[in-house]
Coordinates of C-alpha atoms in Angstrom, one line a residue:
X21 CA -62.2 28.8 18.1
X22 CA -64.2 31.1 15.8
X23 CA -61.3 30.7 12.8
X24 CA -60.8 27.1 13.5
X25 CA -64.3 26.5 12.5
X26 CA -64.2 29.2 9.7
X27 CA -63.4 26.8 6.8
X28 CA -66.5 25.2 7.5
X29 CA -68.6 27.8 6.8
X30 CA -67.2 28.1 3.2
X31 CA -67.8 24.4 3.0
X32 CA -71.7 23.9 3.8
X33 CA -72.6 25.4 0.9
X34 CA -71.1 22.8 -0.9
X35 CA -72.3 20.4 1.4
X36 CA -75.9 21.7 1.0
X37 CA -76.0 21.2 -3.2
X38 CA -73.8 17.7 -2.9
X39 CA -77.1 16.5 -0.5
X40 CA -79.8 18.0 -2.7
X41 CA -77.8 16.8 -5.9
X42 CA -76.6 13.9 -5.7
X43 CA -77.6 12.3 -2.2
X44 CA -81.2 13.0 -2.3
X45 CA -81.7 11.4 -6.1
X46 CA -79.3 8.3 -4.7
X47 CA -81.8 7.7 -2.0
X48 CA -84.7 8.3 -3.7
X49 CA -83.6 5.8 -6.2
X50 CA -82.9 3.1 -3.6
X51 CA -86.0 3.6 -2.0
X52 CA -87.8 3.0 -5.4
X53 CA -85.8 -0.4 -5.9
X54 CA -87.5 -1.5 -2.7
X55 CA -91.4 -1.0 -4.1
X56 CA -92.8 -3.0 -7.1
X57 CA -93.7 0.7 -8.5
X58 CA -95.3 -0.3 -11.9
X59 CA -98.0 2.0 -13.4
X60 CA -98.3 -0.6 -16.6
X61 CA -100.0 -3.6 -14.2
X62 CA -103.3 -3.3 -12.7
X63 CA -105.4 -5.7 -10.7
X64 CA -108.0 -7.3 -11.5
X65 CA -110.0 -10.2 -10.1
X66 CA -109.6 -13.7 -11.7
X67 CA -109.8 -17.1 -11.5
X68 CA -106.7 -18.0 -13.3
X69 CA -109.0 -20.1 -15.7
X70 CA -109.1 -18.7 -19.3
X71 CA -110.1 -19.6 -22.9
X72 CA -108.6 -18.4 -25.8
X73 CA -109.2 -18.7 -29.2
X74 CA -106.4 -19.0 -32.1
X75 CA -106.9 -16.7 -35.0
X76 CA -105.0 -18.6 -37.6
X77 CA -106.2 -22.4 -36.4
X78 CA -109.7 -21.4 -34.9
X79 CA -108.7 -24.3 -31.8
X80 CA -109.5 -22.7 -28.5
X81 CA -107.1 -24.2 -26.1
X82 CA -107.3 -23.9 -21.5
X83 CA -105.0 -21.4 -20.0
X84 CA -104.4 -21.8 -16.2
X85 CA -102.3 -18.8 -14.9
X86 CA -99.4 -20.3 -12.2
X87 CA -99.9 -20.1 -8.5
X88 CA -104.2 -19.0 -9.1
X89 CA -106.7 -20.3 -7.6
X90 CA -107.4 -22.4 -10.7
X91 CA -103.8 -23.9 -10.0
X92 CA -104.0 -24.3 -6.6
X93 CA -107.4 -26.6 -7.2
X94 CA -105.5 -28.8 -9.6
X95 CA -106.9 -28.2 -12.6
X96 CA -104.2 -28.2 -15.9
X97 CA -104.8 -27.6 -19.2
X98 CA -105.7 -31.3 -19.6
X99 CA -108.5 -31.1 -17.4
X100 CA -111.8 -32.8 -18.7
X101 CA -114.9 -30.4 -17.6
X102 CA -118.4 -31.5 -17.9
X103 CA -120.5 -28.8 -16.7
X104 CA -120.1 -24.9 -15.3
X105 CA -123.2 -23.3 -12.7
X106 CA -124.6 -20.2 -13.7
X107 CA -124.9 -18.5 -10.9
X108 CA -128.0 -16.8 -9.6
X109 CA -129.6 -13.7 -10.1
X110 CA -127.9 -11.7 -6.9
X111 CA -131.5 -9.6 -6.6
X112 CA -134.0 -12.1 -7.0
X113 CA -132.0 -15.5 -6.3
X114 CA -133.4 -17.3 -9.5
X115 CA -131.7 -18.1 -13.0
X116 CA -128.9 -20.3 -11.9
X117 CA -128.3 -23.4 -13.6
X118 CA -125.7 -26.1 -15.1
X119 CA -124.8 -26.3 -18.3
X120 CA -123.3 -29.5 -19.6
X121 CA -120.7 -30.0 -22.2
X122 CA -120.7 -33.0 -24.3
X123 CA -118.6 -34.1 -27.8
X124 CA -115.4 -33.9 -28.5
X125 CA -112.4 -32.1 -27.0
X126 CA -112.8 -28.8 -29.1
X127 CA -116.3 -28.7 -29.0
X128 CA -116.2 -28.7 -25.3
X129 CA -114.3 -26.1 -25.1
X130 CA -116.2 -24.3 -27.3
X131 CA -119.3 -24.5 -25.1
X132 CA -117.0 -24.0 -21.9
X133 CA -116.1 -21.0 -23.4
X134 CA -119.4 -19.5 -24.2
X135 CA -120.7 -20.6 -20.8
X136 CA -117.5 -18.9 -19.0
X137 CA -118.5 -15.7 -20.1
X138 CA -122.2 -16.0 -19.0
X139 CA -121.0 -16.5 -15.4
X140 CA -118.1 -14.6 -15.3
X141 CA -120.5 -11.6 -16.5
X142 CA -123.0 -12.9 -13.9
X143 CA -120.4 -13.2 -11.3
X144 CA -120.1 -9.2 -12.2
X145 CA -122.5 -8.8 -10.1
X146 CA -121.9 -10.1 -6.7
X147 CA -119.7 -7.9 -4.7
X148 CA -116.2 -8.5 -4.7
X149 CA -115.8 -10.9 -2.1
X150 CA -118.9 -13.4 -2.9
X151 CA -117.4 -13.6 -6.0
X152 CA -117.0 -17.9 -7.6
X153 CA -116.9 -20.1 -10.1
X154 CA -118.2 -23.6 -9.9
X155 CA -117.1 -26.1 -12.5
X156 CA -117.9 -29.8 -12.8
X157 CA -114.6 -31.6 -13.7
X158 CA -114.6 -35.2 -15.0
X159 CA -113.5 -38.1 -13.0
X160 CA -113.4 -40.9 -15.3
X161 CA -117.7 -42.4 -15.4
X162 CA -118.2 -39.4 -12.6
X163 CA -117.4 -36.1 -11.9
X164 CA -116.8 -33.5 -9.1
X165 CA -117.7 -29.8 -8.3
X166 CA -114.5 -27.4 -8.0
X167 CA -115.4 -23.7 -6.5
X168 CA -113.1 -21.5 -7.7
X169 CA -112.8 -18.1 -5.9
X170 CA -112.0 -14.5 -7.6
X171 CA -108.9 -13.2 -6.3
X172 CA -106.7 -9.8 -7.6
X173 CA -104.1 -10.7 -9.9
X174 CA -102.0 -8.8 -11.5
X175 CA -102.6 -7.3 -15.6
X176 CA -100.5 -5.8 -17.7
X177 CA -101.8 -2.6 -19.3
X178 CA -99.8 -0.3 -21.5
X179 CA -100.7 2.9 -20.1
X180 CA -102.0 5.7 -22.5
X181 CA -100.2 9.0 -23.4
X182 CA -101.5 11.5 -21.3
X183 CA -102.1 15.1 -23.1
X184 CA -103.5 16.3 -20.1
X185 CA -107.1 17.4 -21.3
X186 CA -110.5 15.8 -20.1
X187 CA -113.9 17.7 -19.7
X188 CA -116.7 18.1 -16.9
X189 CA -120.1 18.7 -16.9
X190 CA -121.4 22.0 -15.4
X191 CA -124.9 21.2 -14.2
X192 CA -125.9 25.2 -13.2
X193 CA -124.7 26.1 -16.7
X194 CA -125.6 23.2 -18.6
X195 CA -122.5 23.1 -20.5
X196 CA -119.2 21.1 -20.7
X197 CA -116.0 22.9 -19.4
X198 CA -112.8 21.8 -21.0
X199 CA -110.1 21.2 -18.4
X200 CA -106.4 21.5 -19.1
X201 CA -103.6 20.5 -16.9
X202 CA -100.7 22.5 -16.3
X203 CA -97.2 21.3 -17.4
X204 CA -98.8 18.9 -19.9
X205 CA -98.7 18.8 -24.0
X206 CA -102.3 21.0 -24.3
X207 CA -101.0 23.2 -21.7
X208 CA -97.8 23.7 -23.2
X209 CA -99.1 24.2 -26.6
X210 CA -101.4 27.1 -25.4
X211 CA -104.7 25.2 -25.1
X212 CA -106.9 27.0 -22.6
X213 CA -110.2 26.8 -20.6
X214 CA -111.7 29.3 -22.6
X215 CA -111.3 27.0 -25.5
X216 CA -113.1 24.2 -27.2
X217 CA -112.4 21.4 -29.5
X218 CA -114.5 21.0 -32.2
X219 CA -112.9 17.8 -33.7
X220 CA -110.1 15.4 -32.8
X221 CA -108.1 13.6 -35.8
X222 CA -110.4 15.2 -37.9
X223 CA -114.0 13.7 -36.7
X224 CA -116.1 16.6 -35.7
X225 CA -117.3 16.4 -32.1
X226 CA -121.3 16.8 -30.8
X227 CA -119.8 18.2 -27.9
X228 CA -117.1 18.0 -25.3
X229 CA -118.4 14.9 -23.6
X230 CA -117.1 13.1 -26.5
X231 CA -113.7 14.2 -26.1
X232 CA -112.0 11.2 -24.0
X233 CA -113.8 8.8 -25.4
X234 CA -112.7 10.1 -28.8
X235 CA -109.0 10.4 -27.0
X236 CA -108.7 7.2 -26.1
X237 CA -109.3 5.6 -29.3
X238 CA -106.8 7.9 -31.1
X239 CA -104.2 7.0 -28.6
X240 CA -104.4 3.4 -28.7
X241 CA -103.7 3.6 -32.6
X242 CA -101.0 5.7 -31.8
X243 CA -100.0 3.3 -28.8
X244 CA -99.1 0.5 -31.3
X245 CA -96.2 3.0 -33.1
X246 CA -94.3 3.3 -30.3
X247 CA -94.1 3.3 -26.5
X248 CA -94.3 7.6 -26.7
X249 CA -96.1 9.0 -29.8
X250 CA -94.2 12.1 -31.2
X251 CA -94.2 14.6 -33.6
X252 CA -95.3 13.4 -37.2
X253 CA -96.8 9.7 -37.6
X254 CA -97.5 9.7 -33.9
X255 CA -99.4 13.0 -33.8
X256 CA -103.2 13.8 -32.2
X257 CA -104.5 16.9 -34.2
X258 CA -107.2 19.0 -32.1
X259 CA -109.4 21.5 -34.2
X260 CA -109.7 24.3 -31.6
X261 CA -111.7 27.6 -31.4
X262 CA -112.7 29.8 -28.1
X263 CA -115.7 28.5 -26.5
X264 CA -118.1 31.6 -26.2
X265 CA -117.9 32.3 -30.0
X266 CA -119.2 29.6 -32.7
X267 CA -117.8 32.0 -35.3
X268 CA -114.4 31.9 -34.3
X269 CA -111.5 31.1 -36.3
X270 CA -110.6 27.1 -36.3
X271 CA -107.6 26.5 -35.2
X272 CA -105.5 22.9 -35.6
X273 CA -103.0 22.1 -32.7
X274 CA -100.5 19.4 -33.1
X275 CA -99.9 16.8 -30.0
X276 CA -97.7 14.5 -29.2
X277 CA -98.2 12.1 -26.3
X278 CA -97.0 12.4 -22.7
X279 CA -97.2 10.3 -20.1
X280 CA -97.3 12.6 -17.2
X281 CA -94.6 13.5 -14.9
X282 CA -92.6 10.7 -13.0
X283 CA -93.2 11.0 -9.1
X284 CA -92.2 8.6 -6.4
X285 CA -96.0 9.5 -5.0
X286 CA -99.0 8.4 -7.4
X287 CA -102.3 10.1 -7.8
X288 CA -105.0 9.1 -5.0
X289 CA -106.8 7.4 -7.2
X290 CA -104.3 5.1 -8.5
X291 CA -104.4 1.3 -7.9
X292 CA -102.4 1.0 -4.7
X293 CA -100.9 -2.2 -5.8
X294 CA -98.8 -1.1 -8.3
X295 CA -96.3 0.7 -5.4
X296 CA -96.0 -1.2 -2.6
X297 CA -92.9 -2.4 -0.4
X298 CA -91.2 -5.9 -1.7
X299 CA -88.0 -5.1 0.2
X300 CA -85.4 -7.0 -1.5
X301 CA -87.3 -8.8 -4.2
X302 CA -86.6 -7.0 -7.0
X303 CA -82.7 -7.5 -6.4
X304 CA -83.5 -11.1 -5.9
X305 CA -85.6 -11.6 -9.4
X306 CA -82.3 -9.7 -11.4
X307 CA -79.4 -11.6 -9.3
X308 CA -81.1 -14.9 -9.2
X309 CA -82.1 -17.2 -12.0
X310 CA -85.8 -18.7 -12.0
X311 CA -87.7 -20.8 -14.6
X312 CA -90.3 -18.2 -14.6
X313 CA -88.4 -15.3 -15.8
X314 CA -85.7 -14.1 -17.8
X315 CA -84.8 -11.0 -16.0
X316 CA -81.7 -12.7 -14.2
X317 CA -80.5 -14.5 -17.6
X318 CA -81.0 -11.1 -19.2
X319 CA -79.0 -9.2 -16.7
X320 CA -75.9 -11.9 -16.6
X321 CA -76.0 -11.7 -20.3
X322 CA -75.5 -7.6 -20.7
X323 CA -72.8 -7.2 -18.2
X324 CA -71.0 -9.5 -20.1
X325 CA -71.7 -7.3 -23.1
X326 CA -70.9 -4.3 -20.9
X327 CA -67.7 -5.8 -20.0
X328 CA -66.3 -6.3 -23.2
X329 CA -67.9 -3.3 -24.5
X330 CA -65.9 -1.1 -21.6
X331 CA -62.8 -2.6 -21.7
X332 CA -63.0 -2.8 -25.7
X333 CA -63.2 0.9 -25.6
X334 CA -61.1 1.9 -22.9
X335 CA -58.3 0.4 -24.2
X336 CA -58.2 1.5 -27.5
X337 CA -58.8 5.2 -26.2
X338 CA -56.1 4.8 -23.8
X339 CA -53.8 3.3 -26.7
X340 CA -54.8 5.9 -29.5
X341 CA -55.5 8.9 -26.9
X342 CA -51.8 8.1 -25.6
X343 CA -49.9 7.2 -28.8
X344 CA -51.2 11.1 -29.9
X345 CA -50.6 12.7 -27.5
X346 CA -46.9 11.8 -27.5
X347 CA -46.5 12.8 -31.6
X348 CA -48.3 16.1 -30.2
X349 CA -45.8 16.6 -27.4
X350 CA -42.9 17.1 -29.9
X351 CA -42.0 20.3 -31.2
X352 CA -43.5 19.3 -34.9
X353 CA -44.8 22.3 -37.2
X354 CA -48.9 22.8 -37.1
X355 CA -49.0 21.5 -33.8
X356 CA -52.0 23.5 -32.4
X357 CA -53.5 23.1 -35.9
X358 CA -53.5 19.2 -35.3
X359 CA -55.1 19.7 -32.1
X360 CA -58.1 22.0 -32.9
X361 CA -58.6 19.3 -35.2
X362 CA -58.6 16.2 -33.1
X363 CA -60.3 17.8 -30.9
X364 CA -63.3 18.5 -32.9
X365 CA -65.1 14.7 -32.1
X366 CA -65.0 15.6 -28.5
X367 CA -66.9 19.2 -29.4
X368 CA -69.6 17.9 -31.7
X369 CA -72.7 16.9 -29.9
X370 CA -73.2 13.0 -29.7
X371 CA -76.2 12.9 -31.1
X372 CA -75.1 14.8 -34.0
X373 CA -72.1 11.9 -34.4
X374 CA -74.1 9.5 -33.9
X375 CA -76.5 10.0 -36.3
X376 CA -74.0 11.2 -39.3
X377 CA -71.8 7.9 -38.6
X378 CA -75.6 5.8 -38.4
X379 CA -75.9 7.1 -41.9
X380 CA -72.3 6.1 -43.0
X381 CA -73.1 2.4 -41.4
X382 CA -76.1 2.0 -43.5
X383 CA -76.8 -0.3 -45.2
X384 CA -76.4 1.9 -49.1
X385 CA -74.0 4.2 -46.8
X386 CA -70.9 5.6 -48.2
X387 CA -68.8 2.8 -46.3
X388 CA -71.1 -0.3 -47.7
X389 CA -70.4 1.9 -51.4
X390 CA -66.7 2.1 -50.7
X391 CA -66.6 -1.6 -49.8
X392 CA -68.2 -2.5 -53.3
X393 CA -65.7 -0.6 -54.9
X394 CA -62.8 -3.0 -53.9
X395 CA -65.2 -6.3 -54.2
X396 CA -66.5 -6.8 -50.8
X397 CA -69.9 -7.1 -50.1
X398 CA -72.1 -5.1 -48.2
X399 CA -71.7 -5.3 -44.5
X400 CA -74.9 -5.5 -42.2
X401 CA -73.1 -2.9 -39.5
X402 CA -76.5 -1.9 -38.0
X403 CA -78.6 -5.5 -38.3
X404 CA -76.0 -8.0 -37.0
X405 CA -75.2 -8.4 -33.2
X406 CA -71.5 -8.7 -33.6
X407 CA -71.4 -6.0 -36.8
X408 CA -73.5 -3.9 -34.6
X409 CA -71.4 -3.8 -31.3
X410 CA -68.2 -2.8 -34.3
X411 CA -69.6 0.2 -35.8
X412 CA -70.9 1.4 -32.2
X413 CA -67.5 0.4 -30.5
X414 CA -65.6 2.4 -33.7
X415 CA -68.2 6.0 -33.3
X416 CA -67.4 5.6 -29.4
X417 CA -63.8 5.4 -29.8
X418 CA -64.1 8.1 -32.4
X419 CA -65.2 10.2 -29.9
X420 CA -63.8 9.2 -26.6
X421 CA -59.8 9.7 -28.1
X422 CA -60.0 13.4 -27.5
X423 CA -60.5 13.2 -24.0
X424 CA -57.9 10.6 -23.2
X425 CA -55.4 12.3 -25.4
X426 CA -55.8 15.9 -24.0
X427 CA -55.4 14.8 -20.6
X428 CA -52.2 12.9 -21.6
X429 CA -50.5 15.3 -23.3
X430 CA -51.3 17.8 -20.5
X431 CA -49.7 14.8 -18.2
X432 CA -46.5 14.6 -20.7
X433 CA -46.1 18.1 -20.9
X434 CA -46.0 18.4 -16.9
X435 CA -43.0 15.8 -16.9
X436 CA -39.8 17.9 -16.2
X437 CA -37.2 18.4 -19.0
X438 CA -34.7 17.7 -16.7
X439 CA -35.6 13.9 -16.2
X440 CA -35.3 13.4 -19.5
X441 CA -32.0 15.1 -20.2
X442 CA -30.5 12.9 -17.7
X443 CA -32.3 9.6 -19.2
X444 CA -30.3 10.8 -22.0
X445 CA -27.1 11.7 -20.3
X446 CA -27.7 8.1 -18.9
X447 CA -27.2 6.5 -22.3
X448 CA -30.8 5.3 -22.1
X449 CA -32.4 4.2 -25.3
X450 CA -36.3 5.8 -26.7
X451 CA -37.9 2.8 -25.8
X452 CA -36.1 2.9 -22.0
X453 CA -37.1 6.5 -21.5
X454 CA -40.3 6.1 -22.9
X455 CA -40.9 3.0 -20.1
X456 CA -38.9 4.0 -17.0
X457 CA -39.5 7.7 -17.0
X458 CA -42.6 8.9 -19.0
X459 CA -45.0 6.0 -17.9
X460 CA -44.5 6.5 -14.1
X461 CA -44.5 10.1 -14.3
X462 CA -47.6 9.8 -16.1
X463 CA -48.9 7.4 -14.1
X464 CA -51.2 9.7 -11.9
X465 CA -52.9 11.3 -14.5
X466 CA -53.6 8.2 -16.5
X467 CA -55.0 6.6 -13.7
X468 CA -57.6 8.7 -13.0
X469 CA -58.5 9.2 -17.2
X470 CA -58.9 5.3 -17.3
X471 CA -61.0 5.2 -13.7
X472 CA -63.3 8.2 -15.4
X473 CA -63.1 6.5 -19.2
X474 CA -64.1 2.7 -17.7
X475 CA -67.4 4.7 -15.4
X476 CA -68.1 7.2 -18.6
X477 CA -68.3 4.0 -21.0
X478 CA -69.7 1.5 -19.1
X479 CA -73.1 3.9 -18.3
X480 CA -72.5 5.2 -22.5
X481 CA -75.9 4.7 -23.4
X482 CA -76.4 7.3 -25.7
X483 CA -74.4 6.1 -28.4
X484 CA -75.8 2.4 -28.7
X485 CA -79.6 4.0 -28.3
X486 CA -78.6 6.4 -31.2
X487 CA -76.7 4.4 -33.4
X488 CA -79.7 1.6 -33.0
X489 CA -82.7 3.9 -32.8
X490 CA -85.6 3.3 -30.1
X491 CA -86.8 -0.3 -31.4
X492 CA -82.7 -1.4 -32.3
X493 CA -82.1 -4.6 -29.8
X494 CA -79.0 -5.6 -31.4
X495 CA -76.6 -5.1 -29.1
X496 CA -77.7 -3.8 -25.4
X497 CA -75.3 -3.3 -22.1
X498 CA -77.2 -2.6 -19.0
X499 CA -77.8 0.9 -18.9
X500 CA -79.8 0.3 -21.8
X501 CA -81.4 -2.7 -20.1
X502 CA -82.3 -0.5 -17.3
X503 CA -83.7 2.5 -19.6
X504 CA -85.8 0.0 -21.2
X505 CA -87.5 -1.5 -18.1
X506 CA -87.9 2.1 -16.9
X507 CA -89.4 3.8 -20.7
X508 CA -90.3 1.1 -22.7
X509 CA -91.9 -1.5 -19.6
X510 CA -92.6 1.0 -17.4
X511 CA -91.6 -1.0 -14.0
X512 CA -89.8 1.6 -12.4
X513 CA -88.7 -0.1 -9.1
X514 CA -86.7 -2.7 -11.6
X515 CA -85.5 0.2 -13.5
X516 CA -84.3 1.2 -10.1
X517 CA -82.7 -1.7 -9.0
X518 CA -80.9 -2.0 -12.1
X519 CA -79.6 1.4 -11.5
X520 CA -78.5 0.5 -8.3
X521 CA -76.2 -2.5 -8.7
X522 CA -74.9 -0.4 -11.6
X523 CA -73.5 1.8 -9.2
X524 CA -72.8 -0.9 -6.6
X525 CA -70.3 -2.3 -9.3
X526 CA -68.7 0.8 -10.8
X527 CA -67.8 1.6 -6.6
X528 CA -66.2 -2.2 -6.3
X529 CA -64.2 -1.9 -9.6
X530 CA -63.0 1.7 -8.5
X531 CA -61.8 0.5 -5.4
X532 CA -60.8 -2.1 -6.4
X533 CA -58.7 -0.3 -9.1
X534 CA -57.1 2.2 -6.9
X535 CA -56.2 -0.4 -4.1
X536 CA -54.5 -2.1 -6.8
X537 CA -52.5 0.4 -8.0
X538 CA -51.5 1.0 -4.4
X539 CA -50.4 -2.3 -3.9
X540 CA -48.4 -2.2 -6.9
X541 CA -46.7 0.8 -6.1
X542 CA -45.9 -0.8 -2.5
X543 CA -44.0 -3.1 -4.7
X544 CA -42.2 -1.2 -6.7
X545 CA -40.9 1.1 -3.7

């Protein structure tokens, strides 16, 4: 009994790091595709009423947000008003009044809009739930009151870089205390709590009860560069020096920004609506096409581009990968020279490829410049859709050959030399050894290189995010879709939704794939 068991014991190890590998992240991943985890939206209360004014025209024009309380009274952006109530003073119970609006359509508004923000800061006020807006609407010679109730509604916010410094007032000292969390930018830059900053972005600071204020402005002009800010354009500069001696050397620390850690479990403090359980829902706004968003058009329209993008590249690496790896097979002078040398795209980094063939695409690149020399006129390779989808199909390829041809040639050269002799002996011609004998012999190994080329290629994100940059939207397949939503939208339960039916359908192919093949081979035998 004890050695029947015994294999076991070898195996749960390896049971233990497949769970805490790959299981665990697969059902954390799921159970995020069930929640509407997004830290970008807040909640705030609104009527779905709004006014806004153009900047170019000066018109102010009636916004009613869908399915508001606003658009469940009726009211459209056509809507006539004639008057708004103040409402009262909450602690004495005076100042209320109506204010009529009278002239033309725009000066209307204009008074509506001015009156708005009276009550709306009025309504401020009451506590959350007493919260209201009454409105006079016109009904042709008369007109009728419409109450209006505040109710939470989603807003988009972009949320800030976090460095992962803030400050706090000790009373018993009579001082500020600069905080720094661990694992974040200022942390890992070797800012401590014996220090203190003296000025951020070069604007001296009274003292340290400046600081986030000061933080936050600097951040939202960095905010408008990019999604992250990094190293160079993006950077916070902090003058520093140790808090207990005003003669201390100034010192400048670079920052970028950080938004914190990703974790399934937000801070206490944070908005409980933007993670809560929408079971299927985001599933159902990527499958299924509404009016009201694009995110199903959007997904339908990528896997079509990840589609041909995949099979686009798996074919020409199984073509190229196989056709040298049979001129390698033969007993030709310099062989293991040729292969060091093919092999070479497969051992450079991608990034490294990617951004030395980016800089042969460009638009003055040596390929534009070699393309003048015979008359033709500069290509667009990184600005045009279909150009685009080219140069980064031609850099994958590039670098996806090795791998298909190694494992072929390590396929042909585990074909007995016997089989061929007798194809020989046979009288059978190149072509007829090369299709009855090599191809089904090889057959094992170049099914599973095309099952690992089509799931390596259709998740190949990095080189259409590094041949287009962060902002390139050229061409996109949906692991880039899904990286977007996740780093550029923040809405990570969509992010991992996408990520899901990515999966879903790379399973379905493979099995599909292999029970194919079976099937054929059922045929054949």
């Amino acid at each position: 009994m004890r050695s029947r068991f015994a294999p076991l014991l070898f195996l749960l190890p390896a049971f233990v790091a497949m769970g805490a590998i790959v299981l665990w992240p697969l059902v954390q991943t799921i159970a995020l595709s069930l929640t509407n985890y997004n830290p970008a939206i807040t909640t705030q209360l609104s009527t779905g009423l709004s006014l806004e004014r153009d900047e170019n025209t000066g018109e102010i024009s009636l916004h009613i947000e869908r399915d508001s309380p606003a658009d469940r009274a009726g009211l459209t952006p056509e809507t006539e008003f004639a008057g708004l109530f103040i409402p009262p003073d909450p602690a004495t119970g005076r100042g209320d009044r109506l204010e009529t609006f009278s002239g033309d359509a725009q000066r209307r508004l204009q008074r509506m809009r001015r009156s708005l923000e009276r009550a709306e800061s009025r309504a401020l006020e009451y506590p959350a739930s007493e919260r209201s807006l009454t409105l006079c609407v016109a009904d042709g010679d008369a007109s009728r009151e419409v109450v209006l109730r505040y109710e939470p509604a989603p807003v988009r916010r972009v949320p800030l870089p976090d460095l992962g410094l803030s400050a706090a007032h000790i009373a018993s000292e009579n001082r500020w205390q600069l905080l720094v969390r661990p694992g974040y930018p200022a942390d890992r830059a070797g800012i401590t709590q014996e220090d203190t900053i003296v000025a951020v972005q070069g604007v001296p600071l009274e003292d340290l009860s400046q600081l986030e204020s000061r933080l936050t402005e600097v951040l939202e002009v960095t905010q408008e560069r990019g999604p992250i800010p990094i190293v160079g354009t993006h950077t916070v500069v902090l003058s520093i020096r140790r808090a207990d001696d005003p003669d201390a050397l100034v010192r400048k620390v670079l920052l970028p920004g950080h938004r914190g850690p990703f974790t399934l479990d937000p801070p206490p403090d944070t908005d409980p609506e933007i993670m809560q359980f929408v079971g299927f829902q985001n599933y159902a706004d990527i499958l299924i096409p509404t009016e009201h968003s694009n995110e199903a058009h959007d997904f339908y329209r990528y896997l079509i581009h990840t589609i041909i993008w995949t099979v686009t590249n798996v074919t020409l690496h199984f073509i190229l990968g196989l056709g040298l790896a049979l001129l390698l097979n033969r007993d030709i002078r310099g062989r293991v020279i040729y292969r060091i040398l093919l092999l070479l795209p497969w051992a450079v980094p991608v990034f490294v490829s990617a951004f030395v063939w980016r800089f042969l695409f460009n638009q003055q690149g040596v390929i534009n410049a070699g393309l003048g020399v015979i008359g033709i006129d500069p290509i667009p390779w990184l600005s045009s859709t279909g150009w685009t989808m080219t140069a980064c199909i031609v850099v994958n390829v590039w670098l996806g050959v090795p791998f298909m041809m190694t494992v072929l040639l390590g396929g042909l050269q585990s074909i007995p030399d016997e089989m061929m002799e007798a194809a020989v002996v046979d009288g059978a011609s190149r072509w007829q050894r090369f299709w009855h004998v090599t191809l089904p012999l090889l057959k094992p190994v170049a099914v599973t290189a095309t099952l690992l080329g089509v799931i390596w290629t259709f998740n190949m994100f990095n080189v259409i995010y590094l041949m287009q940059g962060r902002d390139g939207r050229q061409v996109e397949i949906l692991a880039t879709l899904a990286f977007r939503r996740f780093y550029v939208n923040s809405d990570y339960g969509l992010a991992a939704a996408h990520g899901v039916l990515i999966l879903s359908l790379l399973l379905a192919f493979a099995w599909a794939y292999l029970r194919a093949l079976k099937a054929h081979e059922r045929v054949w035998q």
